[in-house]
Amino acid sequence: MNYRLRTKSAPRPRLSDVAKEAGVSLGAASKALSHPTTVRPNTLAAVRKAVSKLGYIPSESGRALASQSTRLVGLVVPTINNPVFASFIHDLQKVLAGGSRQLLALAHEYDRATEAALVERLVGRRVDAMVLIGTDHDPSVIDLLERVRLPYLRVWSMDDAPESGVIGISNRNAMHPVIKHVAALGHRKIGVLGGDAVSNERTRWRLAGIREAAQEHHLTIVAEEAVPLTINGGREGFRRLDPLANGMTAVVCLTDIVAAGLLDAARQAGLDVPGDLSITGFDDIELAQLLSPPLTTVSTPISEMARRTGDCLMDMLSSHLLPRSILLGTSLVVRGSTGSPRTEPI
Amino acid sequence: MNYRLRTKSAPRPRLSDVAKEAGVSLGAASKALSHPTTVRPNTLAAVRKAVSKLGYIPSESGRALASQSTRLVGLVVPTINNPVFASFIHDLQKVLAGGSRQLLALAHEYDRATEAALVERLVGRRVDAMVLIGTDHDPSVIDLLERVRLPYLRVWSMDDAPESGVIGISNRNAMHPVIKHVAALGHRKIGVLGGDAVSNERTRWRLAGIREAAQEHHLTIVAEEAVPLTINGGREGFRRLDPLANGMTAVVCLTDIVAAGLLDAARQAGLDVPGDLSITGFDDIELAQLLSPPLTTVSTPISEMARRTGDCLMDMLSSHLLPRSILLGTSLVVRGSTGSPRTEPI
DNA sequence: TTGTAAGCGTTATCAG
DNA sequence: CTGATAACGCTTACAA
């Protein structure tokens, strides 16, 4: 710390300065900038000239207060530090930019109370609309949103199939092809590795789908472990499941990240994948195809989800209509991490 | 689209409603909320009670206009869809949240003009401070920031070693250990794969470091290719370099992502890594250790960068002092993707 | 300590 | 089409 940063801070030009410079009234200047077609070309030109001469940049704060619109959309995600959410944010932001709105994204780190607090912050910021991940939230969250009548969308999961305001996949249904695939390869005893079912609805629904399908295909779920949804969580999961010792020939993971960690630990332990152990993931992040062997996983339409979320938001904001829910599809991507179990020991 | 979203929109309570409910003046209510210690306990209690009764949530718009502070920090990154920037955002946000500020992050997608436009948007939002990636920007960006006297920090690269306001690594120096390592393994002819040196200063400085070090260690750079900094860019890079045909035994990549793509393409082509080709990356993202073979790369202190950036921002905002620049260290992480070149054909 | 009142920088209404 | 003028919701001297 050494140099002084601001001295007297020459005040930034405001709209009234522009108006004065252009020789028009405040109102005319305002209209010239926000509704250029409703003023005379003369006026418009004069205002524009004054703007560039003064280097005027309109204050969104003032504008927000007067117009009751911040042009900000709030988003609360579990974490930004996860490729699925990062790319969702990235894509959504791109759509919103087209409508000259910006995305204010906050991370709750898988904590319900934090999520509720962040939503309140965003309400305080007077965002024009809000996007939440999933449909399972602290009751206070939805209460608040309804009370202040803030348009909101829930995305990612559509398992409980609400009629409107949700855009997402069926986590439950998404697991069926996975289990079918694993069963078809001849596996009979599997393990499952996911997040915390209590706090994570995606884990919960995927688990539900697995159980249904396992029953249908006469697969035995030897163990279900919950770990942090990180690489290290996956490694930890390998230790906890100890697949070989417990007779599993396949582990179904509820995210690619966790699968990557599990795969790493399995190979460190000298297992052959898929010879000794088959592994599946969920999300189909870029990493999945780069692993050795590349990961069999479920592809989720994140970009499309982002695009449709953006479109819906724009619609909601202009029409004040609540959009009908949208169910997006998923698909099984079979790669090298799954195969038939060895019938004989090596 | 079917249900009506808002009806008459009951107006949200404002501070004057709270004041009325609490039986105090507007000013007192304001002070009770923003400077709780400066009012009588009685008043404070009454205001708080009114707040919760009415479900009052202060408007940041109003507050921003009156206090001339949005509690928002602007950040412009190349892309959010890249683990290094995603985790930087995540970590920085966490630090800022501690100071009850929020991060508004925008992506310019490696386009200088877009970056300039985004900075102007953020200035329009009246963010309290701004963070830019790198020191190489359109002149208009810095001009604007200086003109409006907005505190800003530049992070990531510190190659041109400015005295203040920059937090980052030396990309140039970071490459020396890589080249030394490659040379020590016995390589003599290498290829280099990075982004576009014209628009990407990180690529430029890393390239500079490689050239210096290559000369020093008597390595020949057979080819330098510029590709998009994506997995597919890396794959494309493999085709363009065609390392074996051109006599290279190692390719030095300027980011892990690109290295991952190159590695994938190399293995697809049947090459043995590192037997036929050694590969190095840069960043040490999580992916690096999961590849097969795991990637030799340069570890960058992203979390520390984020933490120090956050701390500096807080300091700048409270003290109005421009922080002295900070140079952070990097380190070579040797893993399995580098080894001695085969002296004989197989 | 508390109340009063003057902004903060726009937009929007409503006469001219 | 333009120009006053009143909001918008809050902070902050200043006075009481």
XYZ file of C-alpha atoms (C1' of nucleotides) in Angstrom:
724
model
C 0.000 0.000 0.000
C 1.531 3.262 -0.959
C -0.017 5.429 -3.624
C -3.085 7.524 -2.979
C -5.956 6.278 -5.001
C -8.471 9.043 -5.331
C -7.869 12.672 -4.658
C -10.925 14.890 -4.764
C -12.705 12.622 -7.164
C -14.114 14.903 -9.834
C -17.795 14.057 -9.906
C -18.886 11.989 -12.856
C -21.148 13.733 -15.313
C -24.813 13.042 -14.820
C -27.745 13.264 -17.092
C -28.460 16.832 -16.065
C -24.973 17.801 -17.182
C -25.609 16.174 -20.505
C -28.908 17.998 -20.838
C -27.284 21.311 -20.054
C -24.459 20.687 -22.488
C -26.938 19.717 -25.178
C -29.155 22.660 -24.424
C -32.225 20.549 -23.734
C -34.180 19.643 -20.672
C -33.463 16.719 -18.402
C -36.556 14.914 -19.605
C -35.632 15.318 -23.228
C -32.155 14.007 -22.600
C -33.526 11.005 -20.775
C -35.909 10.186 -23.565
C -33.237 10.669 -26.169
C -31.164 7.996 -24.484
C -33.811 5.479 -23.536
C -36.339 6.005 -26.331
C -34.318 7.498 -29.165
C -37.182 7.305 -31.650
C -39.467 9.548 -29.650
C -37.377 12.682 -29.915
C -36.482 14.934 -32.803
C -33.324 14.016 -34.696
C -31.927 17.389 -33.706
C -32.403 16.723 -30.049
C -31.045 13.227 -30.360
C -27.923 14.416 -32.112
C -27.315 17.156 -29.589
C -27.705 14.759 -26.708
C -25.476 12.153 -28.256
C -22.841 14.738 -28.920
C -22.976 15.928 -25.342
C -22.764 12.345 -24.107
C -19.592 11.617 -25.957
C -18.121 15.004 -25.183
C -18.640 14.524 -21.465
C -17.924 10.806 -21.505
C -21.244 10.251 -19.870
C -22.140 6.723 -18.758
C -25.675 6.410 -17.381
C -25.955 5.273 -13.801
C -27.694 1.952 -13.573
C -28.323 2.736 -9.910
C -30.376 5.762 -10.713
C -32.054 4.034 -13.548
C -32.897 1.023 -11.415
C -34.478 3.139 -8.746
C -36.584 5.131 -11.126
C -37.551 2.339 -13.462
C -37.906 -0.354 -10.827
C -35.765 -2.671 -12.864
C -32.148 -3.572 -12.308
C -31.742 -5.604 -15.489
C -30.105 -8.127 -13.236
C -31.029 -11.783 -12.999
C -30.049 -13.619 -9.848
C -28.796 -17.184 -9.841
C -27.932 -19.364 -6.890
C -25.949 -22.506 -7.620
C -24.380 -25.086 -5.331
C -20.904 -24.133 -6.514
C -19.285 -22.326 -9.406
C -16.300 -24.561 -9.083
C -17.884 -27.449 -10.955
C -17.898 -27.687 -14.710
C -21.608 -28.358 -14.985
C -22.570 -25.201 -13.153
C -19.761 -23.169 -14.633
C -20.883 -23.920 -18.141
C -24.497 -23.345 -17.255
C -23.587 -19.918 -15.923
C -21.496 -19.181 -18.944
C -24.191 -20.142 -21.401
C -26.999 -18.472 -19.510
C -25.060 -15.278 -19.254
C -24.571 -15.271 -22.977
C -28.300 -15.521 -23.598
C -29.086 -12.801 -21.098
C -26.494 -10.472 -22.542
C -28.535 -10.554 -25.726
C -31.363 -8.977 -23.754
C -28.902 -6.565 -22.156
C -29.304 -8.146 -18.769
C -26.604 -9.460 -16.536
C -26.356 -12.508 -14.367
C -25.443 -12.245 -10.716
C -24.437 -15.757 -9.724
C -23.841 -16.786 -6.126
C -22.777 -20.150 -4.671
C -24.260 -21.718 -1.573
C -21.797 -24.602 -1.339
C -24.473 -27.195 -0.782
C -25.878 -25.461 2.273
C -29.599 -24.837 2.464
C -29.389 -22.033 4.980
C -26.757 -20.273 2.928
C -28.917 -20.646 -0.115
C -31.806 -18.979 1.673
C -29.558 -16.146 2.781
C -28.247 -15.617 -0.733
C -31.729 -15.516 -2.172
C -32.578 -12.822 0.322
C -29.491 -10.865 -0.715
C -30.571 -11.078 -4.324
C -34.056 -9.954 -3.424
C -32.430 -7.053 -1.637
C -30.540 -6.289 -4.825
C -33.905 -6.141 -6.519
C -32.963 -8.535 -9.281
C -35.649 -8.690 -11.932
C -35.873 -12.457 -11.797
C -34.294 -15.379 -10.057
C -33.044 -18.790 -11.076
C -32.626 -21.622 -8.615
C -31.056 -25.016 -9.116
C -33.540 -27.778 -8.474
C -36.929 -27.772 -6.837
C -35.935 -28.631 -3.304
C -35.314 -25.543 -1.244
C -35.814 -24.185 2.186
C -39.504 -23.237 2.448
C -38.499 -19.695 3.313
C -36.967 -19.345 -0.120
C -40.128 -19.980 -2.066
C -42.210 -18.099 0.498
C -40.057 -15.045 0.039
C -40.054 -15.236 -3.716
C -43.818 -15.564 -3.789
C -44.348 -12.834 -1.249
C -42.324 -10.269 -3.127
C -43.765 -11.599 -6.363
C -40.387 -12.085 -7.934
C -40.479 -14.140 -11.125
C -38.369 -17.225 -10.651
C -37.423 -20.340 -12.516
C -36.180 -23.621 -11.151
C -33.862 -25.568 -13.364
C -31.986 -28.860 -13.625
C -34.308 -31.346 -11.972
C -37.861 -31.991 -13.046
C -38.482 -35.214 -11.187
C -41.534 -34.129 -9.293
C -42.907 -32.766 -12.541
C -44.425 -29.450 -11.513
C -46.638 -27.955 -14.176
C -44.884 -24.679 -14.554
C -41.774 -22.744 -13.846
C -39.346 -25.644 -14.056
C -36.863 -26.588 -16.743
C -34.901 -29.755 -16.282
C -34.288 -33.429 -16.704
C -35.718 -36.463 -14.994
C -32.879 -37.698 -12.857
C -34.872 -40.772 -12.022
C -35.555 -41.788 -15.584
C -32.008 -40.954 -16.585
C -30.697 -43.802 -14.450
C -32.765 -46.548 -16.028
C -30.662 -46.950 -19.168
C -27.549 -47.001 -17.014
C -28.773 -49.859 -14.908
C -30.149 -51.671 -17.912
C -26.765 -51.361 -19.579
C -24.919 -52.603 -16.516
C -27.321 -55.510 -16.102
C -27.041 -56.422 -19.761
C -23.288 -56.685 -19.372
C -23.883 -59.386 -16.829
C -23.272 -57.569 -13.572
C -25.306 -58.726 -10.586
C -23.935 -56.878 -7.608
C -23.249 -53.172 -7.794
C -22.298 -50.282 -5.589
C -23.607 -46.732 -5.770
C -21.667 -43.577 -5.056
C -23.260 -40.165 -4.813
C -23.676 -37.055 -2.723
C -25.706 -36.610 0.387
C -29.244 -37.735 -0.401
C -30.704 -35.644 2.382
C -29.462 -32.338 1.090
C -29.036 -33.106 -2.589
C -32.163 -33.795 -4.552
C -30.271 -34.839 -7.654
C -28.594 -37.592 -5.688
C -31.938 -38.507 -4.196
C -33.765 -38.883 -7.472
C -30.940 -40.646 -9.200
C -30.822 -43.069 -6.310
C -34.548 -43.633 -6.648
C -34.138 -44.393 -10.323
C -31.319 -46.787 -9.643
C -33.299 -48.681 -7.056
C -36.306 -49.023 -9.298
C -34.253 -50.180 -12.225
C -32.095 -52.475 -10.125
C -35.150 -54.279 -8.919
C -36.486 -54.545 -12.405
C -33.238 -55.993 -13.692
C -32.548 -58.159 -10.652
C -29.439 -56.307 -9.666
C -28.345 -56.210 -6.062
C -27.188 -52.916 -4.636
C -24.534 -54.029 -2.221
C -23.792 -50.583 -0.842
C -24.659 -46.935 -1.292
C -22.121 -44.415 -0.110
C -22.469 -40.651 0.183
C -19.353 -38.552 -0.269
C -18.530 -34.941 -1.137
C -19.032 -34.401 -4.846
C -15.352 -33.907 -5.582
C -12.479 -35.905 -7.001
C -11.289 -36.692 -3.537
C -14.789 -37.608 -2.549
C -14.681 -40.213 -5.296
C -11.389 -41.561 -4.038
C -12.777 -41.747 -0.545
C -15.774 -43.560 -2.002
C -13.555 -46.263 -3.406
C -12.144 -46.926 0.029
C -15.536 -46.945 1.643
C -17.120 -49.218 -0.927
C -14.102 -51.502 -1.261
C -15.839 -53.008 -4.283
C -13.872 -56.180 -4.790
C -13.887 -57.234 -1.181
C -17.609 -56.709 -1.122
C -18.295 -58.582 -4.295
C -19.324 -55.693 -6.532
C -18.362 -55.775 -10.173
C -19.673 -52.330 -10.992
C -20.076 -48.967 -9.288
C -22.668 -46.510 -10.501
C -21.605 -42.956 -9.678
C -24.020 -40.065 -9.513
C -21.649 -37.504 -11.023
C -18.682 -37.685 -13.360
C -16.443 -35.903 -10.904
C -16.982 -38.556 -8.302
C -16.591 -41.274 -10.908
C -13.267 -39.773 -11.924
C -12.033 -39.937 -8.355
C -13.268 -43.486 -7.937
C -11.649 -44.529 -11.184
C -8.380 -42.973 -10.137
C -8.411 -44.742 -6.798
C -9.352 -48.034 -8.437
C -6.450 -47.840 -10.836
C -4.097 -46.795 -8.063
C -5.221 -49.927 -6.270
C -4.226 -51.919 -9.299
C -7.701 -52.773 -10.498
C -8.413 -53.155 -14.148
C -11.345 -51.071 -15.356
C -13.626 -52.430 -16.636
C -12.118 -55.925 -16.239
C -12.265 -55.946 -12.473
C -14.709 -53.133 -12.037
C -17.079 -51.234 -14.295
C -17.734 -47.583 -13.518
C -20.402 -45.172 -14.727
C -20.805 -41.449 -14.243
C -23.389 -38.742 -14.758
C -23.248 -35.388 -16.618
C -20.866 -36.194 -19.435
C -18.521 -33.344 -18.689
C -15.551 -32.974 -21.006
C -13.351 -34.791 -18.570
C -15.374 -37.982 -19.042
C -14.036 -38.731 -22.486
C -10.462 -38.002 -21.458
C -10.212 -40.536 -18.683
C -8.646 -43.918 -19.241
C -10.750 -45.758 -19.912
C -13.183 -43.074 -21.068
C -16.217 -42.932 -18.861
C -19.593 -44.438 -19.624
C -21.984 -41.768 -18.436
C -25.272 -39.954 -18.858
C -25.237 -36.963 -21.120
C -27.225 -33.990 -19.841
C -28.337 -31.106 -22.057
C -26.753 -28.289 -20.090
C -26.369 -25.856 -22.946
C -29.929 -26.363 -24.006
C -31.058 -25.949 -20.431
C -29.197 -22.668 -20.243
C -30.610 -21.459 -23.526
C -34.157 -22.311 -22.639
C -33.747 -20.830 -19.209
C -32.575 -17.597 -20.743
C -35.407 -17.553 -23.236
C -37.960 -18.264 -20.547
C -36.591 -15.497 -18.376
C -36.897 -13.004 -21.168
C -40.439 -14.127 -21.826
C -41.368 -13.893 -18.179
C -39.913 -10.444 -17.890
C -41.656 -9.074 -20.920
C -44.966 -10.864 -20.709
C -45.354 -11.524 -17.004
C -46.435 -15.020 -17.825
C -45.286 -18.066 -15.969
C -43.847 -20.553 -18.467
C -45.035 -24.120 -18.669
C -42.425 -26.550 -17.399
C -40.031 -28.155 -19.826
C -38.685 -31.669 -19.539
C -35.399 -32.193 -21.317
C -33.996 -35.553 -22.309
C -30.813 -37.322 -21.299
C -28.982 -40.148 -22.976
C -26.638 -42.908 -22.030
C -23.174 -42.588 -23.513
C -21.389 -45.918 -23.496
C -17.626 -45.709 -23.385
C -14.825 -47.865 -22.154
C -15.343 -47.829 -18.402
C -18.044 -50.463 -18.510
C -17.721 -54.045 -19.682
C -18.654 -57.546 -18.731
C -17.388 -58.755 -15.383
C -14.785 -61.454 -15.443
C -16.458 -64.735 -14.696
C -13.226 -66.325 -13.496
C -10.684 -64.843 -11.152
C -7.478 -63.884 -12.890
C -46.974 -19.814 -21.155
C -50.234 -19.812 -19.343
C -50.513 -18.544 -15.804
C -50.530 -14.880 -15.007
C -47.513 -13.973 -13.042
C -48.171 -10.794 -11.160
C -51.526 -9.317 -10.448
C -51.593 -5.887 -8.895
C -48.255 -6.387 -7.238
C -48.716 -5.267 -3.655
C -45.922 -2.785 -3.116
C -43.032 -4.038 -1.038
C -42.586 -2.346 2.318
C -40.048 0.408 2.343
C -38.032 1.969 5.060
C -40.655 4.630 5.667
C -43.198 1.895 6.368
C -40.834 0.348 8.853
C -40.305 3.714 10.507
C -44.011 4.309 10.768
C -44.624 0.834 12.162
C -41.863 1.292 14.700
C -43.034 4.767 15.606
C -39.728 6.413 14.781
C -38.513 8.716 12.060
C -37.150 7.630 8.717
C -33.672 8.720 9.680
C -33.754 6.826 12.926
C -34.903 3.687 11.185
C -32.127 4.024 8.645
C -29.500 4.453 11.319
C -30.865 1.571 13.314
C -30.308 -0.698 10.355
C -27.005 0.561 9.078
C -25.380 1.734 12.301
C -27.110 -0.232 15.047
C -24.801 1.009 17.764
C -25.665 4.644 17.273
C -29.287 4.388 18.344
C -30.935 3.623 21.633
C -31.629 -0.057 22.329
C -35.307 0.834 22.495
C -35.291 2.276 19.026
C -33.256 -0.569 17.668
C -35.614 -3.132 19.076
C -38.676 -1.347 17.759
C -37.175 -1.052 14.298
C -36.099 -4.660 14.222
C -39.508 -5.757 15.298
C -41.126 -3.696 12.583
C -38.692 -5.095 10.041
C -39.578 -8.666 10.782
C -43.260 -7.911 11.090
C -43.351 -6.308 7.674
C -40.808 -8.662 6.137
C -38.797 -5.654 5.107
C -35.753 -6.195 2.927
C -33.756 -3.017 2.264
C -33.423 -1.990 -1.334
C -29.857 -2.083 -2.441
C -30.849 0.176 -5.326
C -31.923 2.933 -3.012
C -28.987 2.361 -0.760
C -26.568 2.419 -3.660
C -27.887 5.680 -4.963
C -27.786 7.409 -1.612
C -24.514 6.001 -0.375
C -22.730 5.976 -3.712
C -21.693 2.399 -3.183
C -23.170 -0.676 -4.773
C -21.152 -3.185 -2.750
C -20.519 -4.818 -6.074
C -17.144 -5.742 -7.481
C -16.894 -6.205 -11.214
C -14.792 -8.893 -12.821
C -14.159 -9.509 -16.479
C -12.656 -12.872 -17.401
C -11.973 -14.489 -20.756
C -14.481 -17.233 -20.029
C -16.255 -18.747 -17.058
C -16.251 -22.074 -18.795
C -12.695 -22.908 -17.865
C -11.722 -24.413 -14.541
C -9.009 -21.899 -13.808
C -11.332 -18.929 -14.089
C -14.270 -20.742 -12.545
C -12.320 -21.539 -9.431
C -10.873 -18.050 -9.288
C -14.379 -16.622 -9.393
C -15.562 -19.065 -6.802
C -12.752 -18.318 -4.402
C -12.842 -14.575 -4.917
C -16.554 -14.489 -4.321
C -16.073 -16.283 -1.065
C -13.616 -13.686 0.156
C -15.820 -10.814 -0.927
C -18.875 -12.310 0.733
C -16.982 -11.932 3.987
C -17.011 -8.188 3.372
C -20.658 -8.402 2.326
C -19.864 -7.560 -1.239
C -20.810 -9.493 -4.294
C -18.978 -10.315 -7.457
C -20.459 -9.536 -10.841
C -18.453 -11.642 -13.267
C -18.694 -11.248 -17.025
C -16.949 -13.144 -19.809
C -15.480 -11.555 -22.920
C -14.654 -14.808 -24.708
C -11.173 -13.705 -25.644
C -12.358 -10.612 -27.470
C -10.769 -7.283 -26.669
C -13.612 -5.170 -27.929
C -16.097 -7.184 -25.931
C -13.950 -6.782 -22.873
C -13.977 -3.020 -23.292
C -17.748 -3.032 -23.676
C -18.205 -5.151 -20.568
C -15.994 -2.883 -18.521
C -18.150 0.027 -19.589
C -21.264 -1.879 -18.533
C -19.742 -2.474 -15.146
C -18.820 1.161 -14.824
C -22.436 1.934 -15.649
C -23.463 -0.410 -12.861
C -21.298 1.692 -10.614
C -19.373 -1.244 -9.218
C -17.168 -0.189 -6.329
C -14.091 -1.778 -7.849
C -13.041 -3.759 -10.839
C -10.832 -6.764 -11.455
C -9.322 -7.527 -14.820
C -7.425 -10.587 -15.964
C -3.940 -9.693 -17.094
C -2.327 -6.392 -17.883
C -2.937 -6.270 -21.598
C -6.165 -4.491 -22.420
C -7.648 -2.144 -24.911
C -6.341 1.335 -24.029
C -9.901 2.562 -23.678
C -10.361 0.211 -20.748
C -7.659 1.688 -18.589
C -8.478 5.197 -19.773
C -12.045 4.790 -18.648
C -11.140 3.282 -15.321
C -8.699 6.080 -14.619
C -11.071 8.759 -15.776
C -13.886 7.680 -13.518
C -11.362 6.953 -10.797
C -12.595 3.450 -10.251
C -10.247 1.336 -8.144
C -9.104 -1.630 -10.171
C -6.807 -4.564 -9.849
C -5.185 -6.622 -12.571
C -4.518 -10.227 -11.767
C -2.928 -13.374 -13.135
C 0.048 -12.128 -15.094
C 2.812 -10.023 -13.665
C 5.351 -10.375 -16.422
C 5.865 -6.715 -17.132
C 6.209 -6.175 -13.402
C 4.230 -3.010 -12.780
C 4.859 -1.520 -9.378
C 1.344 -1.504 -8.135
C -2.129 -2.789 -8.680
C -1.168 -6.163 -10.070
C -1.303 -9.602 -8.498
C -0.034 -12.513 -10.490
C 2.624 -14.903 -11.601
C 5.516 -14.582 -13.988
C 4.443 -16.642 -16.966
C 7.843 -16.236 -18.458
C 9.762 -17.512 -15.487
C 7.263 -20.291 -14.973
C 8.337 -21.916 -18.230
C 12.030 -22.186 -17.412
C 11.773 -25.210 -15.139
C 9.590 -26.911 -17.723
C 12.140 -26.533 -20.474
C 14.965 -27.423 -18.144
C 13.103 -30.577 -17.177
C 12.425 -31.513 -20.783
C 16.009 -30.858 -21.764
C 17.309 -32.869 -18.843
C 15.284 -35.831 -20.044
C 17.256 -35.716 -23.242
C 14.829 -34.105 -25.637
C 16.312 -31.966 -28.364
C 13.468 -31.041 -30.646
C 10.172 -29.863 -29.244
C 6.880 -28.404 -30.352
C 4.850 -25.717 -28.597
C 1.083 -25.475 -28.455
C -0.755 -22.467 -27.074
C -3.417 -19.864 -27.743
C -3.201 -16.873 -29.979
C -0.139 -14.907 -28.998
C -1.512 -11.701 -30.428
C -4.598 -11.569 -28.266
C -3.472 -13.670 -25.314
C -0.742 -12.239 -23.169
C -0.378 -15.395 -21.126
C 0.436 -17.314 -24.270
C 2.805 -14.562 -25.298
C 4.796 -14.511 -22.100
C 4.928 -18.253 -21.769
C 6.198 -18.433 -25.306
C 8.840 -15.876 -24.474
C 9.948 -17.938 -21.501
C 10.103 -21.080 -23.585
C 12.230 -19.442 -26.247
C 14.674 -18.058 -23.726
C 15.002 -21.335 -21.914
C 15.163 -23.376 -25.107
C 18.098 -21.376 -26.260
C 19.787 -21.744 -22.953
C 19.335 -25.491 -22.956
C 20.034 -25.940 -26.646
C 16.583 -27.149 -27.486
C 15.167 -26.625 -30.925
C 11.591 -25.429 -31.218
C 10.458 -27.189 -34.349
C 7.029 -25.593 -34.447
C 4.711 -23.321 -32.510
C 1.026 -23.679 -33.157
C -1.813 -21.468 -31.942
C -5.192 -23.101 -31.373
C -8.355 -22.336 -29.409
C -7.759 -23.056 -25.738
C -10.114 -26.015 -25.613
C -9.886 -29.791 -25.642
C -10.636 -29.832 -29.320
C -8.101 -27.110 -29.847
C -5.559 -29.487 -28.361
C -6.629 -32.279 -30.673
C -6.364 -29.963 -33.613
C -2.934 -28.993 -32.362
C -1.768 -32.581 -32.551
C -2.748 -32.746 -36.186
C -1.098 -29.474 -36.991
C 2.131 -30.252 -35.202
C 2.281 -33.867 -36.336
C 5.085 -34.335 -33.834
C 6.573 -37.646 -34.949
C 6.661 -36.772 -38.607
C 8.389 -33.547 -37.728
C 10.909 -35.073 -35.408
C 9.652 -33.703 -32.102
C 9.888 -35.869 -29.033
C 8.063 -33.486 -26.725
C 5.296 -30.907 -26.940
C 5.094 -28.126 -24.416
C 1.484 -26.933 -24.047
C 0.554 -23.570 -22.646
C -2.542 -24.775 -20.787
C -3.628 -28.100 -19.338
C -6.823 -28.095 -21.334
C -4.939 -27.976 -24.578
C -2.484 -30.570 -23.299
C -5.389 -32.866 -22.479
C -6.683 -32.601 -26.021
C -3.253 -33.167 -27.475
C -2.680 -36.169 -25.245
C -6.006 -37.620 -26.250
C -5.252 -37.202 -29.931
C -1.785 -38.650 -29.494
C -3.115 -41.754 -27.834
C -5.830 -42.088 -30.423
C -3.086 -42.025 -32.984
C -1.455 -44.915 -31.187
C 1.453 -43.017 -29.714
C 2.902 -43.989 -26.419
C 3.173 -41.120 -23.959
C 5.823 -40.443 -22.845
C 7.634 -43.156 -24.809
C 6.988 -41.653 -28.204
C 6.061 -38.199 -27.071
C 6.383 -36.254 -23.842
C 3.707 -33.688 -23.056
C 3.568 -30.856 -20.535
C 0.741 -28.553 -19.512
C 0.190 -25.388 -17.513
C -2.158 -24.588 -14.617
C -2.332 -27.918 -12.833
C -6.098 -28.124 -12.907
C -7.614 -31.169 -11.257
C -7.953 -32.888 -14.582
C -4.170 -32.997 -14.947
C -3.635 -35.697 -12.372
C -6.473 -37.797 -13.734
C -5.173 -38.180 -17.240
C -3.279 -41.261 -18.311
C -0.500 -40.729 -17.970
C -0.978 -37.924 -15.445
C 0.215 -34.634 -16.781
C 3.502 -32.975 -15.985
C 2.528 -29.339 -15.581
C 3.061 -26.012 -13.874
C 1.109 -25.453 -10.716
C -0.369 -21.960 -10.368
C -1.556 -20.517 -7.077
C -5.095 -19.686 -8.120
C -6.657 -19.904 -4.691
C -3.992 -17.717 -3.216
C -4.402 -15.290 -6.081
C -8.116 -15.119 -5.381
C -7.603 -14.657 -1.680
C -5.071 -11.916 -2.087
C -7.157 -10.234 -4.720
C -10.097 -10.212 -2.349
C -7.999 -8.879 0.495
C -6.514 -6.174 -1.691
C -9.926 -5.126 -2.884
C -11.170 -4.745 0.642
C -8.122 -2.722 1.521
C -8.505 -0.505 -1.499
C -12.134 0.103 -0.748
C -11.597 0.996 2.856
C -8.334 2.858 2.661
C -8.345 4.232 -0.875
C -4.785 3.124 -1.241
C -3.400 1.448 -4.294
C -1.738 -1.812 -3.256
C 1.800 -2.651 -4.181
C 1.982 -5.414 -6.769
C 2.373 -8.992 -5.656
C 4.333 -11.638 -7.501
C 3.216 -15.162 -6.741
C 5.272 -18.262 -7.380
C 4.654 -21.257 -9.579
C 6.172 -24.702 -9.485
C 6.825 -27.538 -11.829
C 4.879 -30.690 -11.057
C 6.485 -33.691 -12.662
C 4.127 -36.544 -13.435
C 3.987 -39.337 -15.915
C 3.512 -37.525 -19.190
C 7.165 -36.681 -19.541
C 10.042 -39.070 -19.860
C 13.182 -39.685 -21.853
C 12.757 -40.042 -25.586
C 13.408 -43.466 -27.021
C 16.827 -43.438 -28.576
C 16.020 -46.400 -30.807
C 12.860 -47.039 -32.755
C 10.698 -49.743 -31.232
C -30.037 10.310 20.380
C -33.661 11.606 17.079
C -36.234 14.080 13.538
C -36.081 16.975 9.352
C -34.848 17.597 4.894
C -31.808 17.626 1.133
C -29.924 14.946 -2.056
C -28.335 10.513 -4.996
C -29.347 9.936 -10.839
C -32.782 8.358 -13.286
C -37.673 7.714 -15.319
C -42.287 9.040 -16.156
C -46.337 11.861 -15.938
C -48.522 15.667 -17.572
C -49.213 20.086 -19.013
C -47.659 23.119 -22.570
C -42.136 16.934 -29.144
C -40.444 19.247 -25.017
C -39.862 20.786 -20.219
C -41.074 21.004 -15.287
C -41.915 18.133 -11.512
C -42.857 14.346 -8.819
C -41.508 9.983 -7.625
C -38.074 5.817 -6.751
C -35.897 4.121 -1.568
C -32.377 5.215 0.929
C -28.296 7.876 3.504
C -26.627 11.607 5.806
C -25.648 16.127 7.365
C -27.755 19.362 10.290
C -30.668 20.986 13.661
C -33.359 20.199 17.508
